[in-house]
Amino acid sequence: MTPIQKVIYKKDKQIKPVWLMRQAGRYLPEFREIRRINTNFIDLCLNKKKVKEITLQPLKRFNLDAAIIFSDILMVPYGLDQDVNFKKNYGPVLGELKLQNIHKVTYKDFTNKLNPIYGSLKTIKKDKLLKNKDLIGFVGGPWTILVYMLNKKSPKKNLNKLIKDKKLTSELLEIITDFLCVHIKNQVKSGASVIQIFDSWAGLVKNSDIERNIYNPTKKVINFIHSLKIPAICFPRNIDDYKEFVDTIKPDVVNIDYRVNPTKIVSNIKIPVQGGLDPKILLTNRKNIKSKVQRYLDIFQNHPYIFNLGHGVLPQTNPDMVEYLINTVKNFK
Ligand code: CP3
């Protein structure tokens, strides 16, 4: 069993595996060097050799328990024939959404277009750095993918205008959910031992819409992951009610964001928990990092817990501080 599977299936409270969202990324000089030369981000995500190299970069440096495939949640809109670009210092920019194009995409077309991702997973899985470690595959939550496909960039806050067409949004959510399942199945077949669902914009949904936009489509994805006998980690970032989410969706692990009180979470939520620490803590000093890490580990001492952050590692983070954080988790008694 892998470290994360031990936490989930054996409810092992002693081992506290550690990995970090965005553990491969711009805070690492060796990533920035590759990125400088590979200016097209989508092409980079489809470059098997480079994806393997980038995925393994943090494992070469740090004592991590898992690798997460270097890819992006927006590879799914790309697979669905919507243009996706990443503008420097701006973020993702998607092309016009053409429903007639999306309708023409078959599961086979989609799988062929994203095939290098699955090839990367297969070779990463075989690497000796992955021995006794998890290989995490991932997708965006159906809602978050819908937001990007309609809004064509990261949203600010007001999405009312965007989702007023209920017929269009429910049709799209259904298509997205189906293709997310295809992407998950392909990743699991290629060696992913766990799937994380990043619902980064879950916090933007009004309570009255949560059933339709989050719960129903996410439940379908979770049931599908469970049919493959693989655990699912959900990250409904900034959602108001993590307990209701867990009770409704029944993921294997829930990743919490840094705004929620971990003490409340530990008393309300029975399933394994992941993450929580504010990534900005990594921009401070060792003493502060140590005390904040210990706080989470103390709170979750008698709870199945996977150490991680409450969002991704920030680009301006010093890799020495990441190393210090991971060693602090590993040396915690
Ligand atoms: O975590 C990892 O190390 C695996 C790789 C990974 C990336 N994106 C690589 C990436 C993962 C898991 C993601 C998920 C992702 N992508 C999310 C969900 C998590 C979250 O951050 O909320 C979202 C919303 C996206 C969409 C996306 N991709 C945005 C908004 C941006 C630009 C801004 C940013 O956060 O960097 C990206 C680009 C991106 N994806 C980069 C990386 C390393 C930066 C690429 C670069 O400019 O060099």
PDB file of C-alpha atoms in Angstrom, residues 66-331:
ATOM      1  CA  ALA A  66       3.853  11.546  -3.372  1.00  0.00           C
ATOM      2  CA  ALA A  67       4.391  12.888  -6.854  1.00  0.00           C
ATOM      3  CA  ILE A  68       1.638  14.800  -8.644  1.00  0.00           C
ATOM      4  CA  ILE A  69       1.742  14.650 -12.424  1.00  0.00           C
ATOM      5  CA  PHE A  70       2.820  17.962 -13.928  1.00  0.00           C
ATOM      6  CA  SER A  71      -0.199  18.959 -16.005  1.00  0.00           C
ATOM      7  CA  ASP A  72      -3.125  21.352 -15.699  1.00  0.00           C
ATOM      8  CA  ILE A  73      -6.857  21.171 -15.070  1.00  0.00           C
ATOM      9  CA  LEU A  74      -7.339  23.141 -18.317  1.00  0.00           C
ATOM     10  CA  MET A  75      -6.068  20.233 -20.414  1.00  0.00           C
ATOM     11  CA  VAL A  76      -9.708  19.048 -20.372  1.00  0.00           C
ATOM     12  CA  PRO A  77     -11.127  22.134 -22.163  1.00  0.00           C
ATOM     13  CA  TYR A  78      -8.156  21.795 -24.529  1.00  0.00           C
ATOM     14  CA  GLY A  79      -9.108  18.149 -25.140  1.00  0.00           C
ATOM     15  CA  LEU A  80     -12.656  19.356 -25.817  1.00  0.00           C
ATOM     16  CA  ASP A  81     -11.374  21.536 -28.651  1.00  0.00           C
ATOM     17  CA  GLN A  82     -11.454  24.902 -26.910  1.00  0.00           C
ATOM     18  CA  ASP A  83      -8.272  26.990 -27.318  1.00  0.00           C
ATOM     19  CA  VAL A  84      -6.249  27.362 -24.113  1.00  0.00           C
ATOM     20  CA  ASN A  85      -3.291  29.729 -23.729  1.00  0.00           C
ATOM     21  CA  PHE A  86      -1.286  30.831 -20.726  1.00  0.00           C
ATOM     22  CA  LYS A  87      -0.305  34.481 -20.842  1.00  0.00           C
ATOM     23  CA  LYS A  88       2.751  35.482 -18.876  1.00  0.00           C
ATOM     24  CA  ASN A  89       1.926  37.339 -15.627  1.00  0.00           C
ATOM     25  CA  TYR A  90      -1.784  37.015 -16.405  1.00  0.00           C
ATOM     26  CA  GLY A  91      -2.892  33.391 -16.305  1.00  0.00           C
ATOM     27  CA  PRO A  92      -5.013  31.244 -18.589  1.00  0.00           C
ATOM     28  CA  VAL A  93      -6.885  32.654 -21.574  1.00  0.00           C
ATOM     29  CA  LEU A  94      -9.413  30.375 -23.287  1.00  0.00           C
ATOM     30  CA  GLY A  95     -10.805  30.738 -26.782  1.00  0.00           C
ATOM     31  CA  GLU A  96     -14.412  31.072 -27.813  1.00  0.00           C
ATOM     32  CA  LEU A  97     -16.648  28.233 -26.657  1.00  0.00           C
ATOM     33  CA  LYS A  98     -18.186  26.535 -29.665  1.00  0.00           C
ATOM     34  CA  LEU A  99     -20.788  23.988 -28.594  1.00  0.00           C
ATOM     35  CA  GLN A 100     -20.987  22.494 -32.075  1.00  0.00           C
ATOM     36  CA  ASN A 101     -17.240  21.657 -31.895  1.00  0.00           C
ATOM     37  CA  ILE A 102     -17.542  20.158 -28.438  1.00  0.00           C
ATOM     38  CA  HIS A 103     -20.410  17.949 -29.573  1.00  0.00           C
ATOM     39  CA  LYS A 104     -18.188  16.485 -32.282  1.00  0.00           C
ATOM     40  CA  VAL A 105     -15.420  15.383 -29.884  1.00  0.00           C
ATOM     41  CA  THR A 106     -15.545  11.645 -29.214  1.00  0.00           C
ATOM     42  CA  TYR A 107     -13.964   9.940 -26.192  1.00  0.00           C
ATOM     43  CA  LYS A 108     -11.419   8.503 -28.597  1.00  0.00           C
ATOM     44  CA  ASP A 109     -10.477  11.933 -30.054  1.00  0.00           C
ATOM     45  CA  PHE A 110     -10.146  13.315 -26.559  1.00  0.00           C
ATOM     46  CA  THR A 111      -7.968  10.425 -25.373  1.00  0.00           C
ATOM     47  CA  ASN A 112      -5.752  10.674 -28.453  1.00  0.00           C
ATOM     48  CA  LYS A 113      -5.259  14.401 -27.989  1.00  0.00           C
ATOM     49  CA  LEU A 114      -4.261  13.988 -24.324  1.00  0.00           C
ATOM     50  CA  ASN A 115      -2.385  10.737 -24.852  1.00  0.00           C
ATOM     51  CA  PRO A 116       1.089  12.133 -23.981  1.00  0.00           C
ATOM     52  CA  ILE A 117      -0.190  12.822 -20.442  1.00  0.00           C
ATOM     53  CA  TYR A 118      -1.007   9.139 -20.016  1.00  0.00           C
ATOM     54  CA  GLY A 119       2.348   8.170 -21.507  1.00  0.00           C
ATOM     55  CA  SER A 120       4.081  10.449 -18.979  1.00  0.00           C
ATOM     56  CA  LEU A 121       2.246   8.801 -16.075  1.00  0.00           C
ATOM     57  CA  LYS A 122       3.353   5.359 -17.250  1.00  0.00           C
ATOM     58  CA  THR A 123       7.033   6.264 -17.317  1.00  0.00           C
ATOM     59  CA  ILE A 124       6.903   8.271 -14.067  1.00  0.00           C
ATOM     60  CA  LYS A 125       5.259   5.319 -12.329  1.00  0.00           C
ATOM     61  CA  LYS A 126       8.224   3.109 -13.247  1.00  0.00           C
ATOM     62  CA  ASP A 127      10.866   5.499 -11.911  1.00  0.00           C
ATOM     63  CA  LYS A 128      12.708   4.374  -8.789  1.00  0.00           C
ATOM     64  CA  LEU A 129      11.934   7.713  -7.115  1.00  0.00           C
ATOM     65  CA  LEU A 130       8.298   6.558  -6.970  1.00  0.00           C
ATOM     66  CA  LYS A 131       9.053   3.439  -4.955  1.00  0.00           C
ATOM     67  CA  ASN A 132       6.538   3.212  -2.077  1.00  0.00           C
ATOM     68  CA  LYS A 133       5.091   6.563  -3.046  1.00  0.00           C
ATOM     69  CA  ASP A 134       1.814   7.737  -4.476  1.00  0.00           C
ATOM     70  CA  LEU A 135       1.426   9.043  -7.980  1.00  0.00           C
ATOM     71  CA  ILE A 136      -1.407  11.547  -7.898  1.00  0.00           C
ATOM     72  CA  GLY A 137      -3.524  12.123 -10.973  1.00  0.00           C
ATOM     73  CA  PHE A 138      -5.979  15.011 -10.994  1.00  0.00           C
ATOM     74  CA  VAL A 139      -8.861  16.830 -12.619  1.00  0.00           C
ATOM     75  CA  GLY A 140     -10.627  20.119 -12.023  1.00  0.00           C
ATOM     76  CA  GLY A 141     -14.064  19.964 -10.459  1.00  0.00           C
ATOM     77  CA  PRO A 142     -16.894  20.065 -13.043  1.00  0.00           C
ATOM     78  CA  TRP A 143     -17.948  23.503 -11.787  1.00  0.00           C
ATOM     79  CA  THR A 144     -14.427  24.977 -11.952  1.00  0.00           C
ATOM     80  CA  ILE A 145     -13.982  23.693 -15.515  1.00  0.00           C
ATOM     81  CA  LEU A 146     -17.379  25.157 -16.455  1.00  0.00           C
ATOM     82  CA  VAL A 147     -16.288  28.524 -15.018  1.00  0.00           C
ATOM     83  CA  TYR A 148     -13.118  28.559 -17.129  1.00  0.00           C
ATOM     84  CA  MET A 149     -14.905  27.423 -20.280  1.00  0.00           C
ATOM     85  CA  LEU A 150     -17.573  30.140 -19.989  1.00  0.00           C
ATOM     86  CA  ASN A 151     -15.555  32.954 -18.407  1.00  0.00           C
ATOM     87  CA  LYS A 152     -12.432  32.187 -20.504  1.00  0.00           C
ATOM     88  CA  LYS A 153     -10.121  33.378 -17.743  1.00  0.00           C
ATOM     89  CA  SER A 154      -9.845  33.158 -13.949  1.00  0.00           C
ATOM     90  CA  PRO A 155     -13.035  34.645 -12.495  1.00  0.00           C
ATOM     91  CA  LYS A 156     -13.167  37.645 -10.145  1.00  0.00           C
ATOM     92  CA  LYS A 157     -16.386  37.056  -8.250  1.00  0.00           C
ATOM     93  CA  ASN A 158     -19.673  37.882  -9.907  1.00  0.00           C
ATOM     94  CA  LEU A 159     -20.667  34.924 -12.017  1.00  0.00           C
ATOM     95  CA  ASN A 160     -24.416  35.521 -12.059  1.00  0.00           C
ATOM     96  CA  LYS A 161     -24.408  36.726 -15.638  1.00  0.00           C
ATOM     97  CA  LEU A 162     -22.330  33.771 -16.694  1.00  0.00           C
ATOM     98  CA  ILE A 163     -24.613  31.087 -15.320  1.00  0.00           C
ATOM     99  CA  LYS A 164     -28.007  32.638 -15.982  1.00  0.00           C
ATOM    100  CA  ASP A 165     -28.505  30.314 -18.953  1.00  0.00           C
ATOM    101  CA  LYS A 166     -29.493  27.236 -16.957  1.00  0.00           C
ATOM    102  CA  LYS A 167     -30.033  25.098 -20.025  1.00  0.00           C
ATOM    103  CA  LEU A 168     -26.541  25.774 -21.383  1.00  0.00           C
ATOM    104  CA  THR A 169     -24.809  25.324 -18.026  1.00  0.00           C
ATOM    105  CA  SER A 170     -26.524  22.040 -17.250  1.00  0.00           C
ATOM    106  CA  GLU A 171     -25.776  20.716 -20.739  1.00  0.00           C
ATOM    107  CA  LEU A 172     -22.127  21.740 -20.414  1.00  0.00           C
ATOM    108  CA  LEU A 173     -21.802  20.362 -16.885  1.00  0.00           C
ATOM    109  CA  GLU A 174     -22.985  17.014 -18.154  1.00  0.00           C
ATOM    110  CA  ILE A 175     -20.480  16.938 -21.025  1.00  0.00           C
ATOM    111  CA  ILE A 176     -17.649  18.126 -18.786  1.00  0.00           C
ATOM    112  CA  THR A 177     -18.456  15.490 -16.155  1.00  0.00           C
ATOM    113  CA  ASP A 178     -18.405  12.712 -18.757  1.00  0.00           C
ATOM    114  CA  PHE A 179     -15.024  13.796 -20.126  1.00  0.00           C
ATOM    115  CA  LEU A 180     -13.558  14.272 -16.652  1.00  0.00           C
ATOM    116  CA  CYS A 181     -14.419  10.620 -16.048  1.00  0.00           C
ATOM    117  CA  VAL A 182     -12.661   9.615 -19.283  1.00  0.00           C
ATOM    118  CA  HIS A 183      -9.589  11.622 -18.227  1.00  0.00           C
ATOM    119  CA  ILE A 184      -9.652   9.980 -14.789  1.00  0.00           C
ATOM    120  CA  LYS A 185      -9.987   6.480 -16.207  1.00  0.00           C
ATOM    121  CA  ASN A 186      -7.054   7.070 -18.564  1.00  0.00           C
ATOM    122  CA  GLN A 187      -4.898   8.378 -15.701  1.00  0.00           C
ATOM    123  CA  VAL A 188      -5.758   5.442 -13.441  1.00  0.00           C
ATOM    124  CA  LYS A 189      -5.031   2.974 -16.249  1.00  0.00           C
ATOM    125  CA  SER A 190      -1.641   4.666 -16.650  1.00  0.00           C
ATOM    126  CA  GLY A 191      -0.659   4.333 -12.997  1.00  0.00           C
ATOM    127  CA  ALA A 192      -2.279   7.070 -10.882  1.00  0.00           C
ATOM    128  CA  SER A 193      -2.837   5.665  -7.367  1.00  0.00           C
ATOM    129  CA  VAL A 194      -5.081   8.513  -6.173  1.00  0.00           C
ATOM    130  CA  ILE A 195      -7.162  11.190  -7.912  1.00  0.00           C
ATOM    131  CA  GLN A 196      -7.466  14.726  -6.562  1.00  0.00           C
ATOM    132  CA  ILE A 197     -10.377  16.912  -7.676  1.00  0.00           C
ATOM    133  CA  PHE A 198      -9.464  20.614  -7.601  1.00  0.00           C
ATOM    134  CA  ASP A 199     -12.676  22.630  -7.330  1.00  0.00           C
ATOM    135  CA  SER A 200     -10.853  25.930  -6.987  1.00  0.00           C
ATOM    136  CA  TRP A 201     -13.908  28.118  -7.560  1.00  0.00           C
ATOM    137  CA  ALA A 202     -16.381  26.125  -5.414  1.00  0.00           C
ATOM    138  CA  GLY A 203     -16.480  29.098  -3.019  1.00  0.00           C
ATOM    139  CA  LEU A 204     -18.191  31.258  -5.658  1.00  0.00           C
ATOM    140  CA  VAL A 205     -21.386  29.176  -5.783  1.00  0.00           C
ATOM    141  CA  LYS A 206     -24.423  30.471  -3.897  1.00  0.00           C
ATOM    142  CA  ASN A 207     -25.982  28.015  -1.416  1.00  0.00           C
ATOM    143  CA  SER A 208     -29.148  27.844  -3.511  1.00  0.00           C
ATOM    144  CA  ASP A 209     -27.118  26.602  -6.535  1.00  0.00           C
ATOM    145  CA  ILE A 210     -24.731  24.278  -4.758  1.00  0.00           C
ATOM    146  CA  GLU A 211     -26.708  21.097  -5.323  1.00  0.00           C
ATOM    147  CA  ARG A 212     -26.937  21.661  -9.074  1.00  0.00           C
ATOM    148  CA  ASN A 213     -23.458  23.095  -9.708  1.00  0.00           C
ATOM    149  CA  ILE A 214     -21.279  21.250  -7.198  1.00  0.00           C
ATOM    150  CA  TYR A 215     -22.918  18.335  -5.404  1.00  0.00           C
ATOM    151  CA  ASN A 216     -24.644  16.528  -8.261  1.00  0.00           C
ATOM    152  CA  PRO A 217     -21.827  16.591 -10.834  1.00  0.00           C
ATOM    153  CA  THR A 218     -19.096  15.953  -8.229  1.00  0.00           C
ATOM    154  CA  LYS A 219     -21.003  12.956  -6.846  1.00  0.00           C
ATOM    155  CA  LYS A 220     -20.999  11.441 -10.332  1.00  0.00           C
ATOM    156  CA  VAL A 221     -17.231  11.883 -10.580  1.00  0.00           C
ATOM    157  CA  ILE A 222     -16.659  10.386  -7.110  1.00  0.00           C
ATOM    158  CA  ASN A 223     -18.868   7.382  -7.840  1.00  0.00           C
ATOM    159  CA  PHE A 224     -16.923   6.854 -11.025  1.00  0.00           C
ATOM    160  CA  ILE A 225     -13.549   7.011  -9.228  1.00  0.00           C
ATOM    161  CA  HIS A 226     -14.842   4.533  -6.664  1.00  0.00           C
ATOM    162  CA  SER A 227     -15.926   2.163  -9.436  1.00  0.00           C
ATOM    163  CA  LEU A 228     -12.216   2.071 -10.412  1.00  0.00           C
ATOM    164  CA  LYS A 229     -11.303   1.159  -6.785  1.00  0.00           C
ATOM    165  CA  ILE A 230      -9.123   4.228  -6.378  1.00  0.00           C
ATOM    166  CA  PRO A 231      -9.429   6.831  -3.609  1.00  0.00           C
ATOM    167  CA  ALA A 232     -10.517  10.406  -4.293  1.00  0.00           C
ATOM    168  CA  ILE A 233      -9.325  13.579  -2.575  1.00  0.00           C
ATOM    169  CA  CYS A 234     -11.639  16.572  -2.934  1.00  0.00           C
ATOM    170  CA  PHE A 235     -10.588  20.183  -2.627  1.00  0.00           C
ATOM    171  CA  PRO A 236     -13.741  22.346  -2.734  1.00  0.00           C
ATOM    172  CA  ARG A 237     -11.717  25.503  -2.080  1.00  0.00           C
ATOM    173  CA  ASN A 238     -13.354  28.196   0.059  1.00  0.00           C
ATOM    174  CA  ILE A 239     -16.654  26.341   0.304  1.00  0.00           C
ATOM    175  CA  ASP A 240     -18.743  27.504   3.291  1.00  0.00           C
ATOM    176  CA  ASP A 241     -19.676  24.150   4.718  1.00  0.00           C
ATOM    177  CA  TYR A 242     -17.009  21.450   4.481  1.00  0.00           C
ATOM    178  CA  LYS A 243     -19.030  19.128   6.699  1.00  0.00           C
ATOM    179  CA  GLU A 244     -22.086  19.234   4.483  1.00  0.00           C
ATOM    180  CA  PHE A 245     -19.819  18.745   1.457  1.00  0.00           C
ATOM    181  CA  VAL A 246     -18.210  15.643   3.000  1.00  0.00           C
ATOM    182  CA  ASP A 247     -21.543  14.179   4.125  1.00  0.00           C
ATOM    183  CA  THR A 248     -23.044  14.706   0.677  1.00  0.00           C
ATOM    184  CA  ILE A 249     -20.147  13.822  -1.607  1.00  0.00           C
ATOM    185  CA  LYS A 250     -18.427  11.145   0.493  1.00  0.00           C
ATOM    186  CA  PRO A 251     -14.876  11.597  -0.798  1.00  0.00           C
ATOM    187  CA  ASP A 252     -12.084   9.550   0.797  1.00  0.00           C
ATOM    188  CA  VAL A 253     -10.151  12.644   1.857  1.00  0.00           C
ATOM    189  CA  VAL A 254     -11.058  16.314   2.021  1.00  0.00           C
ATOM    190  CA  ASN A 255      -8.430  19.024   1.501  1.00  0.00           C
ATOM    191  CA  ILE A 256      -9.197  22.131   3.549  1.00  0.00           C
ATOM    192  CA  ASP A 257      -8.251  25.702   2.655  1.00  0.00           C
ATOM    193  CA  TYR A 258      -6.398  28.034   5.014  1.00  0.00           C
ATOM    194  CA  ARG A 259      -9.409  30.133   6.045  1.00  0.00           C
ATOM    195  CA  VAL A 260     -11.099  27.313   7.947  1.00  0.00           C
ATOM    196  CA  ASN A 261     -10.443  26.573  11.581  1.00  0.00           C
ATOM    197  CA  PRO A 262      -8.707  23.154  11.731  1.00  0.00           C
ATOM    198  CA  THR A 263      -9.901  22.586  15.313  1.00  0.00           C
ATOM    199  CA  LYS A 264     -13.512  22.786  14.158  1.00  0.00           C
ATOM    200  CA  ILE A 265     -12.765  20.510  11.209  1.00  0.00           C
ATOM    201  CA  VAL A 266     -11.208  17.821  13.389  1.00  0.00           C
ATOM    202  CA  SER A 267     -14.245  17.684  15.640  1.00  0.00           C
ATOM    203  CA  ASN A 268     -16.852  17.836  12.835  1.00  0.00           C
ATOM    204  CA  ILE A 269     -15.350  15.696  10.097  1.00  0.00           C
ATOM    205  CA  LYS A 270     -14.710  11.997  10.510  1.00  0.00           C
ATOM    206  CA  ILE A 271     -12.971  11.179   7.210  1.00  0.00           C
ATOM    207  CA  PRO A 272      -9.228  11.724   6.572  1.00  0.00           C
ATOM    208  CA  VAL A 273      -8.234  15.365   6.114  1.00  0.00           C
ATOM    209  CA  GLN A 274      -5.476  16.892   3.982  1.00  0.00           C
ATOM    210  CA  GLY A 275      -3.817  20.304   3.984  1.00  0.00           C
ATOM    211  CA  GLY A 276      -4.767  23.610   5.514  1.00  0.00           C
ATOM    212  CA  LEU A 277      -1.551  25.536   6.161  1.00  0.00           C
ATOM    213  CA  ASP A 278      -1.483  28.996   4.572  1.00  0.00           C
ATOM    214  CA  PRO A 279       1.155  28.936   1.792  1.00  0.00           C
ATOM    215  CA  LYS A 280       2.132  32.498   2.793  1.00  0.00           C
ATOM    216  CA  ILE A 281       3.688  31.014   5.966  1.00  0.00           C
ATOM    217  CA  LEU A 282       6.454  29.717   3.697  1.00  0.00           C
ATOM    218  CA  LEU A 283       7.373  33.351   2.954  1.00  0.00           C
ATOM    219  CA  THR A 284       8.216  34.014   6.641  1.00  0.00           C
ATOM    220  CA  ASN A 285      10.951  32.406   8.770  1.00  0.00           C
ATOM    221  CA  ARG A 286      11.900  28.969  10.100  1.00  0.00           C
ATOM    222  CA  LYS A 287      10.649  29.615  13.614  1.00  0.00           C
ATOM    223  CA  ASN A 288       7.225  30.623  12.376  1.00  0.00           C
ATOM    224  CA  ILE A 289       7.056  27.744   9.882  1.00  0.00           C
ATOM    225  CA  LYS A 290       7.896  25.284  12.637  1.00  0.00           C
ATOM    226  CA  SER A 291       5.264  26.558  15.032  1.00  0.00           C
ATOM    227  CA  LYS A 292       2.528  26.685  12.365  1.00  0.00           C
ATOM    228  CA  VAL A 293       3.353  23.174  11.112  1.00  0.00           C
ATOM    229  CA  GLN A 294       3.299  21.858  14.664  1.00  0.00           C
ATOM    230  CA  ARG A 295      -0.081  23.456  15.243  1.00  0.00           C
ATOM    231  CA  TYR A 296      -1.633  21.464  12.376  1.00  0.00           C
ATOM    232  CA  LEU A 297       0.143  18.263  13.390  1.00  0.00           C
ATOM    233  CA  ASP A 298      -0.980  18.690  17.014  1.00  0.00           C
ATOM    234  CA  ILE A 299      -4.579  19.288  16.036  1.00  0.00           C
ATOM    235  CA  PHE A 300      -4.621  16.281  13.702  1.00  0.00           C
ATOM    236  CA  GLN A 301      -2.484  14.046  15.918  1.00  0.00           C
ATOM    237  CA  ASN A 302      -5.293  11.536  16.476  1.00  0.00           C
ATOM    238  CA  HIS A 303      -6.939  11.943  13.084  1.00  0.00           C
ATOM    239  CA  PRO A 304      -5.953  10.419   9.729  1.00  0.00           C
ATOM    240  CA  TYR A 305      -4.138  13.354   8.129  1.00  0.00           C
ATOM    241  CA  ILE A 306      -2.073  14.070   5.018  1.00  0.00           C
ATOM    242  CA  PHE A 307       0.116  17.121   5.398  1.00  0.00           C
ATOM    243  CA  ASN A 308      -0.291  19.723   2.636  1.00  0.00           C
ATOM    244  CA  LEU A 309      -1.061  23.421   2.221  1.00  0.00           C
ATOM    245  CA  GLY A 310      -4.366  25.275   1.995  1.00  0.00           C
ATOM    246  CA  HIS A 311      -3.541  26.233  -1.617  1.00  0.00           C
ATOM    247  CA  GLY A 312      -0.535  25.880  -3.937  1.00  0.00           C
ATOM    248  CA  VAL A 313       3.083  26.830  -3.168  1.00  0.00           C
ATOM    249  CA  LEU A 314       3.508  30.511  -4.151  1.00  0.00           C
ATOM    250  CA  PRO A 315       6.014  31.287  -6.957  1.00  0.00           C
ATOM    251  CA  GLN A 316       8.061  33.617  -4.721  1.00  0.00           C
ATOM    252  CA  THR A 317       8.701  30.842  -2.143  1.00  0.00           C
ATOM    253  CA  ASN A 318      12.302  29.978  -1.265  1.00  0.00           C
ATOM    254  CA  PRO A 319      12.872  26.230  -1.906  1.00  0.00           C
ATOM    255  CA  ASP A 320      14.958  26.074   1.323  1.00  0.00           C
ATOM    256  CA  MET A 321      11.796  26.904   3.257  1.00  0.00           C
ATOM    257  CA  VAL A 322       9.907  24.107   1.481  1.00  0.00           C
ATOM    258  CA  GLU A 323      12.687  21.730   2.486  1.00  0.00           C
ATOM    259  CA  TYR A 324      12.514  22.987   6.062  1.00  0.00           C
ATOM    260  CA  LEU A 325       8.734  22.526   6.141  1.00  0.00           C
ATOM    261  CA  ILE A 326       8.904  18.953   4.861  1.00  0.00           C
ATOM    262  CA  ASN A 327      11.669  18.017   7.298  1.00  0.00           C
ATOM    263  CA  THR A 328       9.681  19.544  10.150  1.00  0.00           C
ATOM    264  CA  VAL A 329       6.712  17.309   9.257  1.00  0.00           C
ATOM    265  CA  LYS A 330       8.954  14.251   8.938  1.00  0.00           C
ATOM    266  CA  ASN A 331      10.712  14.879  12.287  1.00  0.00           C
TER     267      ASN A 331
END
